[in-house]
CSV table of C-alpha atoms in Angstrom, one decimal:
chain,number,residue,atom,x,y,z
T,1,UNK,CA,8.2,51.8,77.1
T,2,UNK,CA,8.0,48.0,76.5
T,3,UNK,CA,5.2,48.7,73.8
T,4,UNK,CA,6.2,49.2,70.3
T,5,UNK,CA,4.7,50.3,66.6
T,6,UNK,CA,1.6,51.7,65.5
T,7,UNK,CA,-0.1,49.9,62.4
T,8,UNK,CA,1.2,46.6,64.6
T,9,UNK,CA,1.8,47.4,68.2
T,10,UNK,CA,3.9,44.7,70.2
T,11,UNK,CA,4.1,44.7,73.7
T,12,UNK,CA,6.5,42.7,75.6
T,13,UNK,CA,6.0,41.4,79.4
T,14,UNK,CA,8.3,39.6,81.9
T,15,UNK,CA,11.7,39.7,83.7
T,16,UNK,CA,14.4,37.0,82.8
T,17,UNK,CA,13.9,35.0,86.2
T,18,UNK,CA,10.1,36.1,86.9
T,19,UNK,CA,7.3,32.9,85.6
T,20,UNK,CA,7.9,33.8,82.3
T,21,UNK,CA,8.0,36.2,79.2
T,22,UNK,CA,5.7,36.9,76.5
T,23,UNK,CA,4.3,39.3,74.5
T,24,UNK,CA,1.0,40.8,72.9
T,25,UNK,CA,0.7,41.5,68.6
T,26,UNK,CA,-2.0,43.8,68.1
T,27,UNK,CA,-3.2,44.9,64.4
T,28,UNK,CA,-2.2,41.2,62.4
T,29,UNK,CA,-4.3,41.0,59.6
T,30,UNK,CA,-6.8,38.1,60.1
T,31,UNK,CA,-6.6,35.0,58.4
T,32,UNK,CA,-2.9,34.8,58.2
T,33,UNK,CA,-1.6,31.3,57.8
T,34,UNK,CA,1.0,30.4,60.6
T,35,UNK,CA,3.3,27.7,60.5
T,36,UNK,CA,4.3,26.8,63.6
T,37,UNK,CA,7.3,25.0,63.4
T,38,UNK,CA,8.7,27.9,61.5
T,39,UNK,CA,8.4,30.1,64.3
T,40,UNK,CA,9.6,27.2,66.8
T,41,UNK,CA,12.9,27.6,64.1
T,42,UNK,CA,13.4,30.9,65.1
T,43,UNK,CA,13.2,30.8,68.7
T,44,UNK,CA,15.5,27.9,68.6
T,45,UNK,CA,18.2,29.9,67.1
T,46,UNK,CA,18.3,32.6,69.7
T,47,UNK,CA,17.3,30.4,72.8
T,48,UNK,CA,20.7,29.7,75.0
T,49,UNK,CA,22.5,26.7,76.2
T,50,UNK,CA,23.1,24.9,73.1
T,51,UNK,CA,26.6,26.4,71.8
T,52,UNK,CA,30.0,27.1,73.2
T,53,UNK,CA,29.3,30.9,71.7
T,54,UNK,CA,26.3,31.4,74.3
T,55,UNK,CA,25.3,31.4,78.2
T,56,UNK,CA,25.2,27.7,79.0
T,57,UNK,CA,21.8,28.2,80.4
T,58,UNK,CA,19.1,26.1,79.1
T,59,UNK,CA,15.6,27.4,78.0
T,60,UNK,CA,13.3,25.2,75.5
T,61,UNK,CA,11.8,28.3,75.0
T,62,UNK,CA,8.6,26.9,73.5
T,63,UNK,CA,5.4,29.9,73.1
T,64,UNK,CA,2.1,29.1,74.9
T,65,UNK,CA,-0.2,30.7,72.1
T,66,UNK,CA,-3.2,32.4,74.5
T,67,UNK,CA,-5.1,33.9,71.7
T,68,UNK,CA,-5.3,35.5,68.8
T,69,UNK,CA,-4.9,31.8,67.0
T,70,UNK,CA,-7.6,29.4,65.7
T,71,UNK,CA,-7.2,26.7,63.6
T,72,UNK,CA,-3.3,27.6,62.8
T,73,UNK,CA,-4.6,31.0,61.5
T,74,UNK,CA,-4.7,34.8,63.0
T,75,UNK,CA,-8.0,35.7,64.4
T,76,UNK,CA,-7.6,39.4,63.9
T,77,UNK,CA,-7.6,39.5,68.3
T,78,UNK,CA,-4.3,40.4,69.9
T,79,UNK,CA,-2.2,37.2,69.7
T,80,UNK,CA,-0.9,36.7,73.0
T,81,UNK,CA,2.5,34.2,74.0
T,82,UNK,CA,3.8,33.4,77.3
T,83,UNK,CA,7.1,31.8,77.4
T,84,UNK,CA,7.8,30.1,80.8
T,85,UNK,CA,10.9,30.4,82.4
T,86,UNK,CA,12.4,27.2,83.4
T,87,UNK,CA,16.3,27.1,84.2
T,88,UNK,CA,16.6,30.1,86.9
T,89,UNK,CA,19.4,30.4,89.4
T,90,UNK,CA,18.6,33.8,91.5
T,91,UNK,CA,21.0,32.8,93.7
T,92,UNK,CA,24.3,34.0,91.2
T,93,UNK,CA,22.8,37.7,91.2
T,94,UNK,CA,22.8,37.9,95.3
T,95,UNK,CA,26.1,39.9,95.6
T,96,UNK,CA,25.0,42.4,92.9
T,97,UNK,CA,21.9,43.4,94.9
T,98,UNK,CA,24.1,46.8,96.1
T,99,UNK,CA,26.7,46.6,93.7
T,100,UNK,CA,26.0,47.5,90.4
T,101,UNK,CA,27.6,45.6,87.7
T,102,UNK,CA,29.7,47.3,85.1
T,103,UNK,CA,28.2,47.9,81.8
T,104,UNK,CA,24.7,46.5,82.9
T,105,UNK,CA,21.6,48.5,83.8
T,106,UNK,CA,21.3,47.8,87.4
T,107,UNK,CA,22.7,51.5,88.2
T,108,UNK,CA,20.4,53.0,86.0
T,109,UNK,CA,17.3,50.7,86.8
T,110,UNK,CA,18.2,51.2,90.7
T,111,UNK,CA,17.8,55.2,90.1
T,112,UNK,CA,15.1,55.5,87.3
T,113,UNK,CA,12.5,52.7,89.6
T,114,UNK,CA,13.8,53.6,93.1
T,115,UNK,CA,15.7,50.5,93.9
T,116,UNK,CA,12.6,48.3,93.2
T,117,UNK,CA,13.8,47.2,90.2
T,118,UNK,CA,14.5,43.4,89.6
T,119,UNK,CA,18.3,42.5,89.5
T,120,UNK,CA,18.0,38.9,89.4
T,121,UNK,CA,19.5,38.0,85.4
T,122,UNK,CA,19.0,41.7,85.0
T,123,UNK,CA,14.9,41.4,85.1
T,124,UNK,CA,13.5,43.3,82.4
T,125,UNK,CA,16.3,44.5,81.0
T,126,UNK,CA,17.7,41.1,80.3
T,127,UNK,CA,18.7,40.0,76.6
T,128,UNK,CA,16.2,37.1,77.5
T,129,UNK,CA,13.1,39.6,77.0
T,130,UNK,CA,14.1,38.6,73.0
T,131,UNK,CA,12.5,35.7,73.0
T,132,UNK,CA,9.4,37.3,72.7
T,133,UNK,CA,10.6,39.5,70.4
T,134,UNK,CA,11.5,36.7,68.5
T,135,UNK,CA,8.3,35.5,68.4
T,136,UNK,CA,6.7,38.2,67.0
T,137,UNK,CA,9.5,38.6,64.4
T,138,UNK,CA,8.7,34.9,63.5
T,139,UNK,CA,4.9,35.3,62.8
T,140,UNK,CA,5.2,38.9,60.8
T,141,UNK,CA,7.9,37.3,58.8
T,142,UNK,CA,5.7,34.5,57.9
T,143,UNK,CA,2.7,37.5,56.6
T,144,UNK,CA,6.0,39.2,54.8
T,145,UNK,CA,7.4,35.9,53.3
T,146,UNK,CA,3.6,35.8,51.4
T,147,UNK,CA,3.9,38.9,49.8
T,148,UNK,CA,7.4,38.4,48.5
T,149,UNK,CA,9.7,40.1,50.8
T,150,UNK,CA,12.8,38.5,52.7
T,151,UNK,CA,14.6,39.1,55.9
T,152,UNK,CA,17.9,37.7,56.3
T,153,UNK,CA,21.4,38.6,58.8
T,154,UNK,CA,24.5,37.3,59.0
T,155,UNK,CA,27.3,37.9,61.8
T,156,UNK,CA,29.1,40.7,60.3
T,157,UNK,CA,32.5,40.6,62.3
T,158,UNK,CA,33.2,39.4,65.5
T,159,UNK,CA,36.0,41.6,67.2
T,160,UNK,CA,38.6,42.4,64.0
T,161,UNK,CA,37.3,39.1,62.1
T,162,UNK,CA,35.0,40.2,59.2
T,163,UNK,CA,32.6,38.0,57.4
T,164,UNK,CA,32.1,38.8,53.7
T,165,UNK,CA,28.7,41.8,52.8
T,166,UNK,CA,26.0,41.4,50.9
T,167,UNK,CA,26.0,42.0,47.3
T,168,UNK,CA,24.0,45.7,48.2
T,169,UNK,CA,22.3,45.1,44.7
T,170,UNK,CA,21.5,41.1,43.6
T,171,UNK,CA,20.6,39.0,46.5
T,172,UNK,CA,19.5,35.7,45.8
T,173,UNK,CA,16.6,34.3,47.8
T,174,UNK,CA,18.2,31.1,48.3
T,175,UNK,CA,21.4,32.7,50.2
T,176,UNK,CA,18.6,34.5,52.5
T,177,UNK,CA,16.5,31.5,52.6
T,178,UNK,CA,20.1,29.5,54.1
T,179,UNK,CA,21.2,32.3,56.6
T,180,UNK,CA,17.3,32.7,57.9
T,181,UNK,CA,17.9,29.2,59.8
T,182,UNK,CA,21.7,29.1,60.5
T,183,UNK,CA,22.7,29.2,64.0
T,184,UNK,CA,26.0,30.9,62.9
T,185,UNK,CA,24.7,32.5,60.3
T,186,UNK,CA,27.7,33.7,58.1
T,187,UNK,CA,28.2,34.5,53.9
T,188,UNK,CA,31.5,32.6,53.5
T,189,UNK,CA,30.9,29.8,56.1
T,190,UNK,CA,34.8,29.9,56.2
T,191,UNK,CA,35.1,32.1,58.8
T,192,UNK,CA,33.3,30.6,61.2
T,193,UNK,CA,36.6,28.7,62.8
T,194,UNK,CA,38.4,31.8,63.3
T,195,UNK,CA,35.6,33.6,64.5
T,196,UNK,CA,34.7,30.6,67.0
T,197,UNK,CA,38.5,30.4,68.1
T,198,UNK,CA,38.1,34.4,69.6
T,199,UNK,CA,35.2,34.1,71.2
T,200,UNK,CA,36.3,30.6,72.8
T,201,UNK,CA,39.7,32.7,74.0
T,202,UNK,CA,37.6,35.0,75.2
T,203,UNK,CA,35.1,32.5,77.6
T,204,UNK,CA,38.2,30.8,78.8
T,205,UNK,CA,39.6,34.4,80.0
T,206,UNK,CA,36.7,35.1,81.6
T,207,UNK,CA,36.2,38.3,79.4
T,208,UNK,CA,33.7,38.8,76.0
T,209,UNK,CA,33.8,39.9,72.8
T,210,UNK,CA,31.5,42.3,70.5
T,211,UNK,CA,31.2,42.7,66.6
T,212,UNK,CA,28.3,43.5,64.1
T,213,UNK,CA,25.2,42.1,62.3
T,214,UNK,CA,24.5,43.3,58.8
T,215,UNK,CA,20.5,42.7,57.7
T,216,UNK,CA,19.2,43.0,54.6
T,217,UNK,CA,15.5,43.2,53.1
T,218,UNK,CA,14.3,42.0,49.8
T,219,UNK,CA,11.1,42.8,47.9
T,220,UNK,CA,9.9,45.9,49.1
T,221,UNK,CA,8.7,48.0,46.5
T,222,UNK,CA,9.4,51.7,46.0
T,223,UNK,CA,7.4,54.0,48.0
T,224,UNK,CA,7.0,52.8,51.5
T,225,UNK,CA,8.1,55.2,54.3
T,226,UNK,CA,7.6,58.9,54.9
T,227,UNK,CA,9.9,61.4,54.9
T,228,UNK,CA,11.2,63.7,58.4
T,229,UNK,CA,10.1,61.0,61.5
T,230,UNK,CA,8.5,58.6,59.8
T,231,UNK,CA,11.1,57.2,57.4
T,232,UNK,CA,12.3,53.7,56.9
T,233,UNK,CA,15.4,54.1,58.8
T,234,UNK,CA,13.8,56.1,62.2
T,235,UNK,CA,11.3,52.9,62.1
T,236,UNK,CA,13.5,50.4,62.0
T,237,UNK,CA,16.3,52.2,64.1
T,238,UNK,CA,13.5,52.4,66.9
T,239,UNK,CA,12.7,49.1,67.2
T,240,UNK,CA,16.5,47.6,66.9
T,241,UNK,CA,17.5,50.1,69.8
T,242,UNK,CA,15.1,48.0,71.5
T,243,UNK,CA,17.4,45.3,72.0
T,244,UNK,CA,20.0,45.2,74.6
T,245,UNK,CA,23.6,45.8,73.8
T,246,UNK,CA,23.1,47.6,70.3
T,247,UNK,CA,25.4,50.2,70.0
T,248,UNK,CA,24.8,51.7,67.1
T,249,UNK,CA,23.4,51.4,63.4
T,250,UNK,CA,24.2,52.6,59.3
T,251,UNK,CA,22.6,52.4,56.4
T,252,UNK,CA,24.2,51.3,53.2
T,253,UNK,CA,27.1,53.1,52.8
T,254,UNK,CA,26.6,54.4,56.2
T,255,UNK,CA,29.4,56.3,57.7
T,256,UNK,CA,31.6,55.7,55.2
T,257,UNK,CA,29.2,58.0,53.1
T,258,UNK,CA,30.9,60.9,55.3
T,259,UNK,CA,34.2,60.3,53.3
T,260,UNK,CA,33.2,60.6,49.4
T,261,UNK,CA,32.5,63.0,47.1
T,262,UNK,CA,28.7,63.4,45.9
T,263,UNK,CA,29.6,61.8,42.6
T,264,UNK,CA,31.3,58.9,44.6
T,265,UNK,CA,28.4,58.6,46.6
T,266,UNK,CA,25.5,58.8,44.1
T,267,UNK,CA,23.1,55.8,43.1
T,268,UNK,CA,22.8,56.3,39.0
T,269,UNK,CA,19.0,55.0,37.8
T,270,UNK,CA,18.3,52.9,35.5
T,271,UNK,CA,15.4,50.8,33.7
T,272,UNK,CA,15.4,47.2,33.7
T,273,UNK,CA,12.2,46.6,32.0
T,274,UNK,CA,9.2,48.8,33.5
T,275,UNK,CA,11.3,48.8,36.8
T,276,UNK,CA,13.5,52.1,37.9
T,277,UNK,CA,16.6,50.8,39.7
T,278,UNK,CA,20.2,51.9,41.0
T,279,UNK,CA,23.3,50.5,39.5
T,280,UNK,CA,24.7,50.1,43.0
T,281,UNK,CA,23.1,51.1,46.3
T,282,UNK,CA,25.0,53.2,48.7
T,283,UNK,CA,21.6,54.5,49.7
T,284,UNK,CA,20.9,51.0,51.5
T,285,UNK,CA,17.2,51.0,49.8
T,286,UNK,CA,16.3,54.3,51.1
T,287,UNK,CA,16.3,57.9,50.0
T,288,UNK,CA,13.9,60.2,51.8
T,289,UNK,CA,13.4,57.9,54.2
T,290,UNK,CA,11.2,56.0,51.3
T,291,UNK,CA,12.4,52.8,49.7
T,292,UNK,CA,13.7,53.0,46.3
T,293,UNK,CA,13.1,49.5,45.9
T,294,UNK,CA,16.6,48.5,45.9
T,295,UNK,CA,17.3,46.0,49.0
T,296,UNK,CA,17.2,47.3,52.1
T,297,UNK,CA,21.2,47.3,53.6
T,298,UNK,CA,22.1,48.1,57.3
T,299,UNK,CA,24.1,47.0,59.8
T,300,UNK,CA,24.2,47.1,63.8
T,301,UNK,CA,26.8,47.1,66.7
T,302,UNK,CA,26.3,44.9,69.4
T,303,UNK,CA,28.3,45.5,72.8
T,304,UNK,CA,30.3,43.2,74.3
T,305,UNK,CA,28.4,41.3,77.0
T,306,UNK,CA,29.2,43.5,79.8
T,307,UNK,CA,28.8,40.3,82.5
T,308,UNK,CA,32.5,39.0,82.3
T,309,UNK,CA,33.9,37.0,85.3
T,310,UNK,CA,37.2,38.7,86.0
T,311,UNK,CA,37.2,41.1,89.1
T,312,UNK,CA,35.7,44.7,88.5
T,313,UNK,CA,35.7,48.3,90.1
T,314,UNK,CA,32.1,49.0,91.2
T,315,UNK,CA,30.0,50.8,93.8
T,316,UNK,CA,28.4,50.0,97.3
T,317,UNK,CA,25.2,51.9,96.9
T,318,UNK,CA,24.1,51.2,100.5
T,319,UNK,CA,27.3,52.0,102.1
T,320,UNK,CA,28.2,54.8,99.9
T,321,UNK,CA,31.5,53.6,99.0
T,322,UNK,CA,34.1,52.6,96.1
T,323,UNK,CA,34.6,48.5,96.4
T,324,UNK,CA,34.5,45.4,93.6
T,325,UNK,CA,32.9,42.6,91.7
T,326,UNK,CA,33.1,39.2,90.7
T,327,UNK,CA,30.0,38.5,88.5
T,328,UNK,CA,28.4,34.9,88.6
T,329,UNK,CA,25.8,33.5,86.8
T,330,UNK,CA,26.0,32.0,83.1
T,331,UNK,CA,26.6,34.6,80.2
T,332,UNK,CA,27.3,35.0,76.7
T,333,UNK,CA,31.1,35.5,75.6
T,334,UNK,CA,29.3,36.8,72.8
T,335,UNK,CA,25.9,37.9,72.3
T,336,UNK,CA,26.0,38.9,68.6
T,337,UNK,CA,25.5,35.1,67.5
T,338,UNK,CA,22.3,35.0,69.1
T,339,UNK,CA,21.3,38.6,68.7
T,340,UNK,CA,21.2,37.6,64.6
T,341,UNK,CA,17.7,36.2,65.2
T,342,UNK,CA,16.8,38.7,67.2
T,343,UNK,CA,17.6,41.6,64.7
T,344,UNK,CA,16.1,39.7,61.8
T,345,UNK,CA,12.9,39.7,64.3
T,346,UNK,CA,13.0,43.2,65.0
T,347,UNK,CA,13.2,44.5,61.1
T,348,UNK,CA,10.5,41.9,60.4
T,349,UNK,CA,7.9,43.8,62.6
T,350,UNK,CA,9.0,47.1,61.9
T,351,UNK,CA,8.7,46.0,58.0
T,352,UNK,CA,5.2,45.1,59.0
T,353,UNK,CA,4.5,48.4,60.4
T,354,UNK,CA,6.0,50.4,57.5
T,355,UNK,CA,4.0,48.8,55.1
T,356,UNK,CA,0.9,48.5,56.6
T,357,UNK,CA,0.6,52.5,57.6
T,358,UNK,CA,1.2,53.0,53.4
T,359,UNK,CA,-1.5,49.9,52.9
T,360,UNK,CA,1.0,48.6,50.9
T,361,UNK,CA,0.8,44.9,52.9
């Protein structure tokens, strides 16, 4: 499936060395304001080639708006981008045609479509279907940001080096208003040397690193979600699956919830004027798979990008037999910098969604 949601249904298009990548938003309320150079913001901080920390390949990565715009407002049509690709070398990807690359799809793709799958940058499975993702992250934000809510991420760790969390109770709009245009969007802005200095040891080896992304969301009220399948973390764990090399995902106290008591564990409510909150927020904003109106805490775990450059074990799939890779091309030593856009993106439609199927937008 590359269509996703139901209130607002996405559905993305392309491969990463095909004439380009885009996507159609079906379901945006009409008359939606849309600032342009907001969303041009956003695509800048995923789009590659402009930091040591990503693939050196260059994509403006500039949306052609089809429709679905008029006058810098939503029509109530599906809003339709194209984003051309401009900076393809096919060529690198010739000698993986038969030889599947470690970690990647292409084994997978080559069985689930027959072989007739497109390799080249790892065609629709490439990280570089994002950009539209990004795009439609960047436009729901906008209709969010009007009704109060905030989406913000910040690289979480990068190998063993952590940045500081969010405060799971008080977050100040001005620290999500900073990291929702940072390129290396970290909390305590010192860490950003160390983490730099791994993933540069890691380019120079030829070899990548992974870490996490922790996302939080402000201004939701109490009572959006469902309970069972339709909860506010099954949403918003669907759509974040959706992008390549995430691992996994927790909510609030997440995992660590397995290791305390019930007492330890327990969000204590309080009034603060006519408004029912929790003194902390272990639950991550949700219980029932509603939100309690606390922020909205989670955090994901992104791979290490599997293309590396030193020599692999692999398979000959037409000659049926064991042999190995050097993969070429130009690649991330670590994707998680750029996948911070992308997941802030992905909770900003699923929001959307979530709210709009209580007609609480």
């Amino acid at each position: 499936m590359s269509s996703w949601g139901n209130a607002v249904k996405i559905s993305i298009f392309g491969e990463s060395h095909g004439e380009g990548i885009g996507v159609v938003i079906d379901g945006l309320p009409a008359g939606e304001e849309i600032d342009l150079d907001k969303v041009y913001l956003q695509m800048a901080r995923r789009a590659p080639g402009k930091d040591k920390a990503a693939t050196p390949r260059l994509e403006k990565d500039i949306p052609e708006i089809l429709s679905g715009m008029l006058n810098g407002k939503t029509t109530g049509a599906p809003l339709c981008a194209v984003i051309r690709n401009t900076n393809t070398r096919s060529g690198d990807y010739g000698n993986i045609t038969n030889a599947p690359r470690p970690g990647h799809a292409d084994y997978t793709g080559f069985v689930r479509y027959s072989g007739f799958n497109d390799i080249r940058g790892g065609g629709h499975f490439s990280g570089r279907l994002t950009a539209p993702l990004v795009f439609a992250g960047a436009v729901c934000r906008q209709i969010l940001n009007r009704r109060g809510i905030n989406i913000a991420a910040h690289i979480s760790s990068v190998g063993n080096i952590e940045d500081e969390r969010f405060d799971p109770v008080n977050i100040p709009d001005e620290l999500c208003e900073r990291l929702s245009g940072a390129v290396f969007g970290l909390i305590d802005i010192n860490r950003e040397e160390k983490m730099r200095a791994l993933i540069e040891q890691c380019r120079l080896e030829g070899d990548s690193i992974g870490g996490t992304i922790e996302c939080a969301v402000t201004g939701v009220p109490a009572g959006a979600g469902s309970p069972m399948f339709g909860g506010v973390e099954n949403v918003i764990s669907s759509i974040i699956f959706g992008i390549p090399a995430v691992k996994g995902i927790e909510f609030g106290e997440g995992f660590n919830a397995s290791r305390l008591r019930g007492s330890e564990n327990n969000d204590e409510f309080y009034y603060d004027g006519d408004n029912v909150r929790t003194r902390t927020n272990r639950h991550g904003g949700i219980l029932g798979g509603i939100s309690s109106g606390m922020p909205i805490i989670f955090r994901t775990a992104i791979k290490p990008t599997p293309s590396i450059s030193v020599q692999q074990n692999t398979v000959d799939l037409d000659a049926h037999s064991d042999t190995t890779l050097n993969v070429k091309g130009r690649h991330d030593p670590c994707i998680v910098v750029r996948a911070v856009p992308v997941v802030e993106a992905a909770t900003a439609v699923a929001v959307i969604n979530i709210l709009s199927e209580v007609h609480m937008l």
